[in-house]
Amino acid sequence: MAFWKTASRIAWRETRSSTIKFGFVVLAVAVGVGALSGVRGFSDGFRTTLLREARQIMAADLSVRIFGLPNDAQQQYLKGLEARGGQYTHITETLTMANTATHPEPLMVSVKAVDPAAYPFYGKLKLDPPAPRITLDAKSIGVAEDVLVRLNAKRGDVLKLGGQDFVITSVILSEPDRMSGSLNVGLRVMVTREGLERTGLIRLGSRASNRFLFKLPQPETVLPVEKVKQELKDAFPEGLVIDYRETNPTITRSLDRATRFLSLVSLIALLVGALGVATTMQSHLAQKLDGIAVMKSMGGTSGQIVQIYLVQTILLAIAGSVFGLAFGVIVQLIFPVLLRRYFNVEPGITWSWAALVQGLGVGLLSTLLFTLVPLLRIRSIRPGVILRRDMVEPNLPWWKRWFQSKAALAVGATILFGLGAIASWLSDVNIGIFFVGGLAASLAVLSVVAWGLLKLLRLFLRTTTLRLPSTLRHGIANLYRPGNQAQTVLVALGVGVTFILTIYLVQNQLISQLVRSAPPGMPNVFLIDITPDIKDGLVKLVESQQGVNGRMDVTPAVSARMMAINGTSLQQMDLKGWGRRFLQSRSVAYSNTQPEGFEVYEGKWWQGDEKDSLVGVAEDAAKILNLHPGSVLEFEANGKPFRARVAALYRTEGFRMGGMSEFTFTPHTLTGMPAIYYGGVRVETNKVALLQRAAFEQYPTVTVINIAEALAIIQEVVDQAALVIRFLSVFAILAGVIVLASSVAGTRFRRIREVVILKTLGGTRRRIAGIFSVEFLVIGAVAGLMGGLLGAGFSAFMLKRVWESDAGFATLPVVVAVLSTALLANAAGWLASARILGQKPLEVLRDE
């Protein structure tokens, strides 16, 4: 214990004498900790803001969201709540088509119907020009800015919704409760409830989202929130009920999942930085062999010397973590800018104890884990090293170096266990195990590929008959200089390139394949909200249009809510995550025969006019609810209970309209219940606009969804998510660049001797600069090539195995990755070695 003070003093003295080299180490750790603490800090700040400004974000004290209109009993409850002093307002959100005189081709818009006199109870609509409240009537609307752009309109123009004309009187910049709504993307239009009735968009059976916002009298003791909340849960058992004292469960679940994922992305950057610390410490210890041998000759034990460099490692890790926490503030400031389009709140900078502890703890633990190997190698240093200090250390194969240490396996297991524990701390145990397994496999692949590419370069240099310029030959040979950590640098840079390229290629390939068109014969245009009275006329109109291939596929749907399975209430079942959607009303379909595209994998489909109450269940729903042929399901639709026996479990192609429902019944089961129809049809791409215009002119309440147009909205959301992921992935590349700079700084003294010798032999500064540039460019190009190839391979694997999609080799992104990484590596290398060229030969030679 007494030696720790001496060890700290020696470690501090050595650290001060190598400021530049260890400065890169601190920076490498700071980059990873900054990304991690920024993500966690943003998440904590966002959650704190949700709680602090819950009333403004909800625009109410409580809210209930349901699909469908309230029944008589629910309406009676609402009236009774008003009689007790409570206020409520009704908001409806749905999709439809809209156009203007300057843009006759209709576009899909999201319609939000409100009562301008009551909405919002809390918070403010931001309008242009500014106003305390939006002014609307039955013939006017407010629109978001992007509506004016896409429809080539301006304030005062007429916009047609549901066949009715509305004057644009307001431009809406933001809505306080946008995050609480069901339709948070796309072109947004706000109307009054009278205006919505004019459009005729809401019919019995429509799947519009309805929210009821409540404002309770003050003080709260008059009408307690908790009491009203329980009453609302009883009155609206299928609804999502939240109050201002809690965050929106949908938002917080998404936030938690995103935080866990982005934390692991940031952890990769931190681990790359920790790998750089281990590389620098290994290089540093190689330069201190003489000093270590002398200390051992004077009676110092291996344990005492390990203490010195352990203290040094801890100092570097703490310094990097502290700088990283400060750097995390910048990340927290950038996140709201990246997500401003979808979030109307500005979370402040949060310094929660949990985020601080996690940032410091993860930075320290990961750094210590990766420096275990170089620290334990101190035990193998013998005083006799002094006598061999000018001899080149034999370069044994990696497997011999690994197994020569008795503690090697224990160290490796400790590192893997430690990384798994860190990942579990940031997410959960299952994800932690998966993460550490994937990371270990990825690092192993990258190490093998890096080793192979370096061997190929060396073999090429030795065997080539080409007359290579001396600058090129010398620069490539520098990759094998004593102490050069080229393989580690390649792995560090390759991790970042692989991650970014994989994300980019998966995103780009999935979206591009969907946008091109649906598979042959599949519908690429969907029609929704088709009422029974217009069904036949609409089918005839669509099938008569130019470019329509085949018949229109029409599927009936009824809004129903599942109540029980085999006599057990759904409320009593432990449904989690995505499975909780079955607690709400859902669209169910019916069909006399097995729909085209349905593949029955268990049970048997009914034939003809079946009189029994049977149901076919989609595969995903069957797995979540543990259903099998023979299971009995109980539903309620429009106040009428009914039950059916599961006859078949099926898989379906997602482009089929029948595949939009997870439950398909015999027609007899749903007799007399109000139905809404959905249609799908295959149309030549250049004729879709004509079909949309024709349908809009005759049936303006029908929404015609062009796959390309719908995917543009999906692309918008995916791009936003991918932007955040790529932003954090850049930290991994940045950490890799810093590792390269650290490696160059670690070999500074060897490079100085090389420069001096070359200058003494007549080498010019320009020639020597060329040699170094070739070395850095080759490292960057090889890392880019390695990361590019592995990124292309990983993305192809994910596309084929996970999404069952085609994957081709993307040449251009790989080329860009190679060139960009080469330039980054060159810049980083010169950042760390620019002063070396200025060394004068006599100054160095006199020290020899």
mmCIF file of C-alpha atoms in Angstrom, residues 565-685:
data_model
loop_
_atom_site.group_PDB
_atom_site.id
_atom_site.type_symbol
_atom_site.label_atom_id
_atom_site.label_comp_id
_atom_site.label_asym_id
_atom_site.label_seq_id
_atom_site.Cartn_x
_atom_site.Cartn_y
_atom_site.Cartn_z
ATOM 1 C CA ILE A 565 -58.183 -16.402 -25.729
ATOM 2 C CA ASN A 566 -59.493 -19.801 -24.628
ATOM 3 C CA GLY A 567 -61.492 -18.066 -21.902
ATOM 4 C CA THR A 568 -58.557 -16.045 -20.533
ATOM 5 C CA SER A 569 -58.962 -12.281 -20.734
ATOM 6 C CA LEU A 570 -56.246 -10.471 -22.673
ATOM 7 C CA GLN A 571 -55.917 -8.061 -19.750
ATOM 8 C CA GLN A 572 -54.727 -10.989 -17.619
ATOM 9 C CA MET A 573 -52.115 -12.098 -20.155
ATOM 10 C CA ASP A 574 -48.559 -10.871 -19.820
ATOM 11 C CA LEU A 575 -48.344 -9.032 -23.139
ATOM 12 C CA LYS A 576 -45.212 -6.948 -23.534
ATOM 13 C CA GLY A 577 -43.731 -4.612 -26.098
ATOM 14 C CA TRP A 578 -45.221 -4.974 -29.562
ATOM 15 C CA GLY A 579 -47.695 -7.580 -28.290
ATOM 16 C CA ARG A 580 -49.639 -4.910 -26.376
ATOM 17 C CA ARG A 581 -51.121 -3.737 -29.651
ATOM 18 C CA PHE A 582 -53.639 -6.591 -29.418
ATOM 19 C CA LEU A 583 -55.252 -4.844 -26.454
ATOM 20 C CA GLN A 584 -56.548 -2.179 -28.832
ATOM 21 C CA SER A 585 -59.120 -2.323 -31.603
ATOM 22 C CA ARG A 586 -57.721 -3.689 -34.851
ATOM 23 C CA SER A 587 -58.931 -4.222 -38.394
ATOM 24 C CA VAL A 588 -59.975 -7.799 -39.108
ATOM 25 C CA ALA A 589 -60.924 -9.181 -42.508
ATOM 26 C CA TYR A 590 -63.214 -11.900 -43.846
ATOM 27 C CA SER A 591 -63.045 -14.116 -46.895
ATOM 28 C CA ASN A 592 -64.950 -17.080 -48.306
ATOM 29 C CA THR A 593 -61.870 -18.661 -49.832
ATOM 30 C CA GLN A 594 -58.156 -18.717 -49.105
ATOM 31 C CA PRO A 595 -56.841 -15.336 -50.364
ATOM 32 C CA GLU A 596 -54.156 -15.320 -53.008
ATOM 33 C CA GLY A 597 -50.686 -15.047 -51.472
ATOM 34 C CA PHE A 598 -51.695 -16.812 -48.224
ATOM 35 C CA GLU A 599 -49.595 -19.870 -47.370
ATOM 36 C CA VAL A 600 -51.134 -22.105 -44.680
ATOM 37 C CA TYR A 601 -48.396 -23.748 -42.599
ATOM 38 C CA GLU A 602 -50.580 -25.251 -39.856
ATOM 39 C CA GLY A 603 -54.228 -26.301 -39.917
ATOM 40 C CA LYS A 604 -56.538 -26.118 -42.938
ATOM 41 C CA TRP A 605 -58.413 -23.291 -44.670
ATOM 42 C CA TRP A 606 -62.174 -23.552 -45.019
ATOM 43 C CA GLN A 607 -63.884 -24.142 -48.351
ATOM 44 C CA GLY A 608 -66.876 -22.366 -49.867
ATOM 45 C CA ASP A 609 -69.752 -20.899 -47.853
ATOM 46 C CA GLU A 610 -68.629 -22.029 -44.413
ATOM 47 C CA LYS A 611 -71.287 -21.609 -41.691
ATOM 48 C CA ASP A 612 -69.057 -22.177 -38.685
ATOM 49 C CA SER A 613 -67.277 -19.253 -37.026
ATOM 50 C CA LEU A 614 -63.644 -19.825 -38.023
ATOM 51 C CA VAL A 615 -60.601 -17.610 -38.241
ATOM 52 C CA GLY A 616 -57.189 -17.754 -39.884
ATOM 53 C CA VAL A 617 -54.337 -16.085 -37.985
ATOM 54 C CA ALA A 618 -51.152 -14.575 -39.396
ATOM 55 C CA GLU A 619 -47.847 -16.082 -38.274
ATOM 56 C CA ASP A 620 -46.602 -13.104 -36.219
ATOM 57 C CA ALA A 621 -49.840 -12.818 -34.232
ATOM 58 C CA ALA A 622 -49.948 -16.574 -33.669
ATOM 59 C CA LYS A 623 -46.434 -16.575 -32.206
ATOM 60 C CA ILE A 624 -47.044 -13.607 -29.899
ATOM 61 C CA LEU A 625 -50.392 -14.930 -28.644
ATOM 62 C CA ASN A 626 -49.331 -18.614 -28.660
ATOM 63 C CA LEU A 627 -52.233 -19.643 -30.896
ATOM 64 C CA HIS A 628 -52.763 -23.009 -32.567
ATOM 65 C CA PRO A 629 -55.543 -24.578 -34.625
ATOM 66 C CA GLY A 630 -58.401 -25.169 -32.209
ATOM 67 C CA SER A 631 -57.772 -22.090 -30.047
ATOM 68 C CA VAL A 632 -60.952 -20.094 -29.354
ATOM 69 C CA LEU A 633 -60.799 -16.304 -29.737
ATOM 70 C CA GLU A 634 -63.397 -13.877 -28.367
ATOM 71 C CA PHE A 635 -63.852 -10.461 -29.989
ATOM 72 C CA GLU A 636 -66.136 -7.440 -29.751
ATOM 73 C CA ALA A 637 -67.097 -5.233 -32.696
ATOM 74 C CA ASN A 638 -69.458 -2.251 -32.543
ATOM 75 C CA GLY A 639 -70.654 -3.409 -29.109
ATOM 76 C CA LYS A 640 -71.435 -6.940 -30.356
ATOM 77 C CA PRO A 641 -69.425 -9.893 -28.928
ATOM 78 C CA PHE A 642 -68.528 -12.872 -31.116
ATOM 79 C CA ARG A 643 -66.138 -15.803 -31.002
ATOM 80 C CA ALA A 644 -64.346 -17.981 -33.524
ATOM 81 C CA ARG A 645 -62.154 -21.080 -33.568
ATOM 82 C CA VAL A 646 -58.699 -20.898 -35.123
ATOM 83 C CA ALA A 647 -58.752 -23.036 -38.274
ATOM 84 C CA ALA A 648 -55.420 -22.126 -39.884
ATOM 85 C CA LEU A 649 -52.158 -20.312 -39.324
ATOM 86 C CA TYR A 650 -50.745 -18.625 -42.405
ATOM 87 C CA ARG A 651 -47.894 -16.606 -43.839
ATOM 88 C CA THR A 652 -48.602 -13.855 -46.314
ATOM 89 C CA GLU A 653 -46.803 -11.618 -48.750
ATOM 90 C CA GLY A 654 -46.905 -8.090 -47.335
ATOM 91 C CA PHE A 655 -47.943 -6.472 -50.629
ATOM 92 C CA ARG A 656 -51.278 -8.294 -50.651
ATOM 93 C CA MET A 657 -54.192 -6.317 -49.273
ATOM 94 C CA GLY A 658 -55.377 -9.341 -47.325
ATOM 95 C CA GLY A 659 -52.056 -9.338 -45.544
ATOM 96 C CA MET A 660 -52.913 -6.011 -43.873
ATOM 97 C CA SER A 661 -55.059 -7.862 -41.318
ATOM 98 C CA GLU A 662 -53.727 -10.458 -38.898
ATOM 99 C CA PHE A 663 -57.131 -12.160 -38.512
ATOM 100 C CA THR A 664 -59.274 -13.367 -41.414
ATOM 101 C CA PHE A 665 -62.727 -14.750 -40.541
ATOM 102 C CA THR A 666 -65.440 -16.620 -42.373
ATOM 103 C CA PRO A 667 -68.030 -14.071 -43.691
ATOM 104 C CA HIS A 668 -70.708 -15.700 -41.534
ATOM 105 C CA THR A 669 -68.810 -14.664 -38.378
ATOM 106 C CA LEU A 670 -68.961 -10.928 -39.186
ATOM 107 C CA THR A 671 -72.443 -10.763 -40.690
ATOM 108 C CA GLY A 672 -74.164 -7.411 -40.096
ATOM 109 C CA MET A 673 -71.079 -5.567 -38.892
ATOM 110 C CA PRO A 674 -70.061 -2.294 -40.609
ATOM 111 C CA ALA A 675 -67.163 -2.860 -42.981
ATOM 112 C CA ILE A 676 -64.693 -0.611 -44.709
ATOM 113 C CA TYR A 677 -62.908 -1.890 -47.825
ATOM 114 C CA TYR A 678 -59.260 -1.688 -48.827
ATOM 115 C CA GLY A 679 -58.051 -2.127 -52.372
ATOM 116 C CA GLY A 680 -54.818 -2.943 -54.124
ATOM 117 C CA VAL A 681 -53.943 -2.816 -57.796
ATOM 118 C CA ARG A 682 -50.920 -3.023 -60.052
ATOM 119 C CA VAL A 683 -50.414 0.137 -62.134
ATOM 120 C CA GLU A 684 -47.685 1.147 -64.548
ATOM 121 C CA THR A 685 -45.453 3.618 -62.734
#
